Amino acid sequence: MVFTKVSRFGLYGRTGVLHTRAGDVLTPTFMPDGTRGAVKGLTPQQVIGTGVGIVLANTYHLHLNPGEQVIKKLGGLHGFANRKGPMLTDSGGFQVFSLDSHAKVTEEGVKFKDPISGDIRMITPEKSIQIQLDLGADMIVAFDHLIGLKDAKPEDVKDAFDRTHRWLERCIVEFKKLTKDMIGPDDPLYKVEPCKVKKRPMLFGVVQGGLDIELRKKSLRIIQASDVDGIAIGGLSVGETREEMATVLEALAPLYDAKRPRFLLGVGTPQDLRIAVENGIDMLDCVLPTRNARHSSVWGADDVRMTLTNEKYKEDRDSIEVGCDCYTCASGFSRAFLRHQFKSGDPLAGTLASIHNLRYMMRICESYRLFTAPATIS
Ligand SMILES: [Zn+2]
């Protein structure tokens, strides 16, 4: 069983305990991006201190440098990055498509230019699965065809939609081949630790279809009929409005099966988080909270964005958010001190602001976990 102790709130929201091979995680949960294996500027202990349960790492970046074979040799992501808790890798697709505007899609895979060496490389669905298994993440994502939604032609959306499902089949074949000697999450031993049997990671299939509601529903039906452990919603937060994103999530909310975790890829303002969670999403990742924090932008009460380098904070004794229980606020770092550190170029400022922003996201998640109306898993 992937989930236990599931409770519900609102029409479609739910809380629960997600069982991964690296430990249990309470949901809903926000997952910070540890792009190169670690959340920028934070130690694993500082990340845990914010309440974060899962860290996401980027397959694309780690594949290019230092390479999955180096990481595998050094104990996988857990050993290499010194992280004990669950880790998730994305498929590498998002970075291939977003960082190389000349990336060339064929039925075989995607060719792109290595930004370090200039060499032409290729990621195929099989290669993405191989890399992610070598990296040793506990949850991995099938390789999908992503397109930007702004000005996307309907025929391009349909083309990416069809290719995503063809690639999913190839991902599943490769995944089964490489994990045939491991037990899956439905095995009673999966939750037992220590366990002599090798456990495989969970595989997520990706729902595509742009802003076309019927395509999105069809994609979800295809993914849920496939042999995957989790449902990922891809291709959002790539140029559409918040209302357009909400429309897609609202359309999908009644259609999820209850047994699998639902992961919304790359979405992450506090407002987006609430929309997603109230529409049945269990997990979200985004680089935004920590990237913003490193650039002095933090969330205060009621989601107000504050720029800590602002002159008005020069003599401000208050913490970022009065009453916040994060390390930065609770231990008394003032806005004036943080402003000074940012102005001085001290990376401590980015670390302290990142701790606050992550905790801000996790406090929203935790507020939903207070709901306890029981729900069944079918
Ligand atoms: Zn705080």
Short mmCIF file of C-alpha atoms and ligand atoms in Angstrom, two decimals:
data_model
loop_
_atom_site.label_atom_id
_atom_site.label_comp_id
_atom_site.label_asym_id
_atom_site.label_seq_id
_atom_site.Cartn_x
_atom_site.Cartn_y
_atom_site.Cartn_z
CA MET A 1 0.00 0.00 0.00
CA VAL A 2 1.48 3.34 -1.08
CA PHE A 3 -0.78 5.44 1.16
CA THR A 4 -2.27 4.94 4.62
CA LYS A 5 -4.21 7.05 7.13
CA VAL A 6 -5.88 9.06 4.41
CA SER A 7 -8.21 11.87 5.48
CA ARG A 8 -10.11 14.28 3.27
CA PHE A 9 -11.03 17.95 3.23
CA GLY A 10 -13.11 20.08 0.92
CA LEU A 11 -14.37 18.46 -2.27
CA TYR A 12 -11.14 16.85 -3.43
CA GLY A 13 -8.34 17.59 -0.94
CA ARG A 14 -6.71 14.82 1.07
CA THR A 15 -3.98 14.20 3.61
CA GLY A 16 -2.17 10.93 4.23
CA VAL A 17 1.06 9.08 4.86
CA LEU A 18 3.06 8.24 1.73
CA HIS A 19 5.31 5.20 2.21
CA THR A 20 8.57 5.40 0.26
CA ARG A 21 11.54 3.05 0.49
CA ALA A 22 13.47 5.84 2.27
CA GLY A 23 10.77 6.47 4.87
CA ASP A 24 7.28 7.87 5.37
CA VAL A 25 6.20 11.35 4.32
CA LEU A 26 3.12 13.21 5.48
CA THR A 27 1.10 14.74 2.65
CA PRO A 28 0.33 17.21 1.25
CA THR A 29 3.94 18.21 0.99
CA PHE A 30 6.10 20.76 -0.76
CA MET A 31 9.41 19.52 -2.19
CA PRO A 32 12.29 21.97 -2.65
CA ASP A 33 14.54 21.55 -5.67
CA GLY A 34 18.00 20.30 -4.84
CA THR A 35 19.05 20.96 -8.41
CA ARG A 36 22.51 19.46 -8.14
CA GLY A 37 21.72 17.06 -5.30
CA ALA A 38 21.35 19.55 -2.45
CA VAL A 39 19.07 22.52 -1.77
CA LYS A 40 21.27 25.53 -2.54
CA GLY A 41 22.84 27.10 0.51
CA LEU A 42 21.24 24.72 3.04
CA THR A 43 22.60 21.71 4.91
CA PRO A 44 20.40 18.57 4.96
CA GLN A 45 19.72 19.28 8.64
CA GLN A 46 18.53 22.81 7.86
CA VAL A 47 16.21 21.41 5.20
CA ILE A 48 14.76 18.86 7.63
CA GLY A 49 14.30 21.67 10.17
CA THR A 50 11.81 23.38 7.87
CA GLY A 51 9.56 20.31 7.91
CA VAL A 52 10.42 19.28 4.35
CA GLY A 53 10.01 15.52 3.82
CA ILE A 54 11.20 15.01 0.22
CA VAL A 55 13.94 16.73 -1.79
CA LEU A 56 13.89 16.75 -5.59
CA ALA A 57 17.07 16.51 -7.65
CA ASN A 58 17.45 17.32 -11.35
CA THR A 59 18.41 14.44 -13.61
CA TYR A 60 19.60 16.75 -16.41
CA HIS A 61 22.12 18.64 -14.28
CA LEU A 62 23.43 15.56 -12.46
CA HIS A 63 23.73 13.60 -15.71
CA LEU A 64 25.92 16.35 -17.19
CA ASN A 65 27.94 16.87 -14.06
CA PRO A 66 29.30 14.87 -12.24
CA GLY A 67 27.47 12.09 -14.12
CA GLU A 68 25.26 9.29 -12.78
CA GLN A 69 28.09 6.74 -12.72
CA VAL A 70 30.12 8.88 -10.31
CA ILE A 71 27.10 9.34 -8.06
CA LYS A 72 26.24 5.63 -8.22
CA LYS A 73 29.79 4.73 -7.21
CA LEU A 74 29.58 7.10 -4.25
CA GLY A 75 26.40 5.56 -2.84
CA GLY A 76 23.72 7.11 -5.03
CA LEU A 77 22.12 10.45 -4.25
CA HIS A 78 21.63 9.55 -0.59
CA GLY A 79 25.28 8.73 -0.01
CA PHE A 80 26.64 11.41 -2.32
CA ALA A 81 24.49 14.26 -0.97
CA ASN A 82 24.39 12.94 2.61
CA ARG A 83 20.62 12.89 2.72
CA LYS A 84 18.79 10.18 4.65
CA GLY A 85 15.17 10.95 3.74
CA PRO A 86 13.24 10.35 0.50
CA MET A 87 14.48 11.84 -2.76
CA LEU A 88 12.75 12.26 -6.10
CA THR A 89 14.31 12.90 -9.49
CA ASP A 90 12.59 14.48 -12.45
CA SER A 91 13.03 12.97 -15.91
CA GLY A 92 15.42 15.59 -17.25
CA GLY A 93 12.89 16.57 -19.90
CA PHE A 94 11.96 19.95 -18.48
CA GLN A 95 15.57 21.19 -18.47
CA VAL A 96 16.31 19.76 -21.93
CA PHE A 97 13.36 21.64 -23.39
CA SER A 98 13.68 24.83 -21.34
CA LEU A 99 17.47 25.31 -21.37
CA ASP A 100 18.19 24.47 -25.01
CA SER A 101 15.90 26.35 -27.39
CA HIS A 102 17.36 24.29 -30.26
CA ALA A 103 16.63 20.89 -28.64
CA LYS A 104 15.48 18.54 -31.39
CA VAL A 105 12.71 16.06 -30.72
CA THR A 106 12.54 12.82 -32.69
CA GLU A 107 10.59 9.68 -31.94
CA GLU A 108 13.76 8.20 -30.47
CA GLY A 109 14.33 11.01 -27.94
CA VAL A 110 15.64 14.55 -27.60
CA LYS A 111 18.97 15.80 -28.91
CA PHE A 112 20.45 18.79 -27.12
CA LYS A 113 23.69 20.65 -26.73
CA ASP A 114 25.76 20.05 -23.61
CA PRO A 115 26.20 23.62 -22.29
CA ILE A 116 29.55 22.70 -20.71
CA SER A 117 31.34 20.83 -23.53
CA GLY A 118 29.22 21.92 -26.51
CA ASP A 119 28.81 18.24 -27.47
CA ILE A 120 25.50 17.03 -28.89
CA ARG A 121 23.83 14.60 -26.48
CA MET A 122 20.63 12.64 -26.50
CA ILE A 123 18.18 11.61 -23.79
CA THR A 124 15.71 8.90 -24.72
CA PRO A 125 12.95 7.50 -22.51
CA GLU A 126 15.17 4.47 -21.77
CA LYS A 127 18.18 6.66 -21.00
CA SER A 128 16.17 8.82 -18.60
CA ILE A 129 15.09 5.73 -16.64
CA GLN A 130 18.63 4.33 -16.62
CA ILE A 131 20.06 7.62 -15.32
CA GLN A 132 17.43 7.97 -12.61
CA LEU A 133 17.94 4.40 -11.39
CA ASP A 134 21.69 4.96 -11.27
CA LEU A 135 21.14 8.17 -9.31
CA GLY A 136 19.23 6.09 -6.76
CA ALA A 137 16.17 8.30 -6.20
CA ASP A 138 13.18 6.79 -4.36
CA MET A 139 10.64 8.25 -6.77
CA ILE A 140 11.36 8.74 -10.46
CA VAL A 141 9.45 10.29 -13.35
CA ALA A 142 8.82 9.00 -16.88
CA PHE A 143 10.32 11.01 -19.75
CA ASP A 144 7.66 13.19 -21.40
CA HIS A 145 7.46 15.66 -24.26
CA LEU A 146 6.97 19.11 -22.80
CA ILE A 147 5.98 22.17 -24.80
CA GLY A 148 5.49 25.75 -23.65
CA LEU A 149 1.82 26.69 -23.48
CA LYS A 150 2.17 30.27 -24.63
CA ASP A 151 1.19 30.41 -28.30
CA ALA A 152 1.33 26.60 -28.58
CA LYS A 153 -0.54 25.38 -31.66
CA PRO A 154 -3.21 22.72 -31.02
CA GLU A 155 -1.45 20.29 -33.39
CA ASP A 156 1.81 20.68 -31.43
CA VAL A 157 -0.01 20.04 -28.14
CA LYS A 158 -1.59 16.90 -29.61
CA ASP A 159 1.73 15.74 -31.02
CA ALA A 160 3.44 16.11 -27.61
CA PHE A 161 0.46 14.43 -25.95
CA ASP A 162 0.68 11.35 -28.20
CA ARG A 163 4.46 11.13 -27.96
CA THR A 164 4.34 11.37 -24.15
CA HIS A 165 2.17 8.25 -24.00
CA ARG A 166 4.31 6.34 -26.50
CA TRP A 167 7.39 7.26 -24.50
CA LEU A 168 5.66 6.20 -21.26
CA GLU A 169 5.31 2.65 -22.62
CA ARG A 170 9.03 2.59 -23.41
CA CYS A 171 9.83 3.96 -19.92
CA ILE A 172 7.74 1.23 -18.29
CA VAL A 173 9.42 -1.54 -20.31
CA GLU A 174 12.89 -0.23 -19.38
CA PHE A 175 11.91 0.29 -15.74
CA LYS A 176 10.54 -3.25 -15.41
CA LYS A 177 13.62 -4.70 -17.05
CA LEU A 178 15.99 -2.91 -14.70
CA THR A 179 13.98 -3.50 -11.51
CA LYS A 180 12.82 -7.09 -12.09
CA ASP A 181 14.70 -8.36 -9.03
CA MET A 182 13.24 -5.74 -6.68
CA ILE A 183 9.98 -5.60 -4.73
CA GLY A 184 7.43 -2.83 -5.33
CA PRO A 185 5.37 -0.63 -2.97
CA ASP A 186 2.46 -3.09 -2.86
CA ASP A 187 4.68 -5.76 -1.28
CA PRO A 188 4.17 -5.93 2.52
CA LEU A 189 7.96 -5.94 2.97
CA TYR A 190 8.28 -2.54 1.25
CA LYS A 191 7.64 -0.68 4.50
CA VAL A 192 9.83 -3.00 6.61
CA GLU A 193 13.29 -1.78 7.63
CA PRO A 194 15.85 -3.30 7.65
CA CYS A 195 14.84 -5.47 4.70
CA LYS A 196 17.04 -8.02 2.94
CA VAL A 197 15.10 -7.72 -0.33
CA LYS A 198 15.95 -4.86 -2.68
CA LYS A 199 13.17 -2.30 -3.09
CA ARG A 200 12.55 -0.51 -6.33
CA PRO A 201 11.71 3.19 -6.54
CA MET A 202 8.20 4.34 -7.46
CA LEU A 203 7.64 5.34 -11.09
CA PHE A 204 5.40 8.31 -11.94
CA GLY A 205 3.73 8.67 -15.33
CA VAL A 206 3.19 12.22 -16.62
CA VAL A 207 -0.16 13.71 -17.66
CA GLN A 208 0.15 16.13 -20.60
CA GLY A 209 -2.34 17.84 -22.93
CA GLY A 210 -1.63 21.55 -22.53
CA LEU A 211 -4.71 23.60 -21.65
CA ASP A 212 -7.02 21.31 -23.62
CA ILE A 213 -9.28 19.89 -20.91
CA GLU A 214 -10.43 16.87 -22.93
CA LEU A 215 -6.84 15.95 -23.80
CA ARG A 216 -5.86 16.32 -20.15
CA LYS A 217 -8.67 14.02 -19.00
CA LYS A 218 -7.78 11.49 -21.68
CA SER A 219 -4.11 11.64 -20.70
CA LEU A 220 -5.00 11.02 -17.04
CA ARG A 221 -7.10 7.99 -18.04
CA ILE A 222 -4.18 6.61 -20.07
CA ILE A 223 -1.68 7.14 -17.24
CA GLN A 224 -4.01 5.59 -14.65
CA ALA A 225 -4.50 2.56 -16.89
CA SER A 226 -0.70 2.14 -17.08
CA ASP A 227 1.55 0.22 -14.75
CA VAL A 228 2.84 3.22 -12.78
CA ASP A 229 2.97 3.91 -9.05
CA GLY A 230 2.16 7.60 -9.17
CA ILE A 231 0.54 10.30 -11.29
CA ALA A 232 2.52 13.41 -12.22
CA ILE A 233 0.86 16.45 -13.77
CA GLY A 234 3.33 18.04 -16.19
CA GLY A 235 3.33 20.97 -18.57
CA LEU A 236 1.85 23.56 -16.22
CA SER A 237 3.47 26.73 -14.91
CA VAL A 238 5.08 27.16 -18.34
CA GLY A 239 3.52 30.45 -19.43
CA GLU A 240 -0.19 30.05 -18.71
CA THR A 241 -2.16 32.19 -16.22
CA ARG A 242 -3.02 31.01 -12.71
CA GLU A 243 -6.68 30.77 -13.75
CA GLU A 244 -5.79 28.53 -16.70
CA MET A 245 -3.73 26.26 -14.45
CA ALA A 246 -6.58 26.12 -11.91
CA THR A 247 -9.06 25.16 -14.65
CA VAL A 248 -6.93 22.14 -15.59
CA LEU A 249 -6.48 21.05 -11.97
CA GLU A 250 -10.20 21.43 -11.23
CA ALA A 251 -11.08 19.31 -14.26
CA LEU A 252 -8.74 16.51 -13.20
CA ALA A 253 -9.58 16.58 -9.46
CA PRO A 254 -12.66 14.26 -9.58
CA LEU A 255 -10.93 11.74 -11.84
CA TYR A 256 -7.92 10.56 -9.81
CA ASP A 257 -7.91 7.06 -8.40
CA ALA A 258 -7.33 7.12 -4.66
CA LYS A 259 -4.45 4.67 -4.36
CA ARG A 260 -1.69 6.60 -6.16
CA PRO A 261 0.19 9.76 -5.14
CA ARG A 262 -0.40 12.83 -7.33
CA PHE A 263 2.53 15.09 -8.02
CA LEU A 264 2.26 18.51 -9.65
CA LEU A 265 5.55 19.30 -11.36
CA GLY A 266 7.25 22.67 -11.06
CA VAL A 267 4.49 24.68 -9.38
CA GLY A 268 5.20 26.69 -6.37
CA THR A 269 3.85 30.00 -5.13
CA PRO A 270 1.79 29.85 -1.91
CA GLN A 271 -1.36 30.65 -3.92
CA ASP A 272 -0.61 27.88 -6.45
CA LEU A 273 0.08 25.46 -3.61
CA ARG A 274 -3.38 26.04 -2.11
CA ILE A 275 -5.14 25.67 -5.47
CA ALA A 276 -3.29 22.42 -6.14
CA VAL A 277 -3.78 20.87 -2.71
CA GLU A 278 -7.48 21.73 -2.65
CA ASN A 279 -7.75 19.94 -5.99
CA GLY A 280 -6.31 16.70 -4.69
CA ILE A 281 -2.56 17.17 -5.32
CA ASP A 282 -0.31 15.45 -2.72
CA MET A 283 3.15 16.68 -3.71
CA LEU A 284 4.58 19.75 -5.48
CA ASP A 285 8.07 20.92 -6.29
CA CYS A 286 9.42 24.28 -7.34
CA VAL A 287 12.70 26.13 -7.30
CA LEU A 288 10.87 29.40 -6.64
CA PRO A 289 10.86 29.63 -2.80
CA THR A 290 14.62 29.12 -2.48
CA ARG A 291 15.58 31.01 -5.66
CA ASN A 292 13.47 33.98 -4.59
CA ALA A 293 14.95 33.83 -1.11
CA ARG A 294 18.50 33.97 -2.43
CA HIS A 295 17.45 37.16 -4.24
CA SER A 296 16.07 38.67 -1.01
CA SER A 297 12.39 38.01 -1.80
CA VAL A 298 10.41 36.37 1.01
CA TRP A 299 6.76 35.80 1.88
CA GLY A 300 5.28 37.58 4.88
CA ALA A 301 1.82 37.17 6.44
CA ASP A 302 -1.02 36.74 3.90
CA ASP A 303 1.45 35.87 1.11
CA VAL A 304 2.74 39.44 0.90
CA ARG A 305 6.06 39.46 -0.94
CA MET A 306 8.78 41.43 0.79
CA THR A 307 12.09 42.50 -0.74
CA LEU A 308 14.48 42.52 2.17
CA THR A 309 17.00 44.84 0.51
CA ASN A 310 14.41 47.61 0.61
CA GLU A 311 15.49 50.80 2.40
CA LYS A 312 12.43 50.67 4.65
CA TYR A 313 13.87 47.66 6.51
CA LYS A 314 17.14 49.45 7.40
CA GLU A 315 16.23 49.78 11.09
CA ASP A 316 13.39 47.23 11.24
CA ARG A 317 13.77 45.06 14.35
CA ASP A 318 10.98 42.62 13.42
CA SER A 319 11.60 39.13 12.13
CA ILE A 320 10.52 38.43 8.51
CA GLU A 321 7.12 37.28 9.72
CA VAL A 322 6.17 37.92 13.32
CA GLY A 323 4.96 34.64 14.82
CA CYS A 324 6.65 32.40 12.24
CA ASP A 325 8.23 29.31 13.82
CA CYS A 326 11.10 28.94 11.34
CA TYR A 327 14.66 29.02 12.65
CA THR A 328 15.30 32.46 11.11
CA CYS A 329 12.25 34.18 12.60
CA ALA A 330 12.03 32.25 15.89
CA SER A 331 15.68 32.82 16.78
CA GLY A 332 15.32 36.57 16.28
CA PHE A 333 17.09 37.54 13.05
CA SER A 334 15.73 40.98 12.20
CA ARG A 335 14.77 42.34 8.81
CA ALA A 336 17.46 45.00 9.36
CA PHE A 337 20.16 42.34 9.87
CA LEU A 338 19.01 40.34 6.83
CA ARG A 339 18.97 43.51 4.71
CA HIS A 340 22.51 44.28 5.84
CA GLN A 341 23.67 40.73 5.01
CA PHE A 342 22.07 40.85 1.56
CA LYS A 343 23.60 44.27 0.90
CA SER A 344 27.00 42.94 2.04
CA GLY A 345 26.75 39.93 -0.27
CA ASP A 346 26.97 37.43 2.60
CA PRO A 347 25.47 34.05 1.56
CA LEU A 348 24.16 33.68 5.13
CA ALA A 349 21.32 36.01 4.11
CA GLY A 350 20.19 33.64 1.35
CA THR A 351 20.37 30.67 3.72
CA LEU A 352 18.27 32.39 6.40
CA ALA A 353 15.73 33.64 3.87
CA SER A 354 15.51 30.18 2.22
CA ILE A 355 14.78 28.60 5.60
CA HIS A 356 11.89 31.03 6.08
CA ASN A 357 10.41 30.57 2.60
CA LEU A 358 10.54 26.77 2.81
CA ARG A 359 8.94 26.84 6.23
CA TYR A 360 6.28 29.19 4.88
CA MET A 361 5.35 26.60 2.23
CA MET A 362 5.46 23.75 4.73
CA ARG A 363 3.23 25.61 7.20
CA ILE A 364 0.58 25.83 4.46
CA CYS A 365 0.90 22.07 3.87
CA GLU A 366 0.72 21.37 7.59
CA SER A 367 -2.42 23.48 7.96
CA TYR A 368 -4.21 21.04 5.61
CA ARG A 369 -2.98 18.03 7.56
CA LEU A 370 -5.13 19.09 10.51
CA PHE A 371 -8.20 17.82 8.67
CA THR A 372 -9.10 14.35 9.90
CA ALA A 373 -12.32 13.23 8.21
CA PRO A 374 -11.56 9.64 7.21
CA ALA A 375 -11.43 8.67 3.54
CA THR A 376 -11.15 5.25 1.96
CA ILE A 377 -8.46 4.11 -0.47
CA SER A 378 -9.95 2.16 -3.33
ZN ZN B 1 10.12 32.55 9.32
#
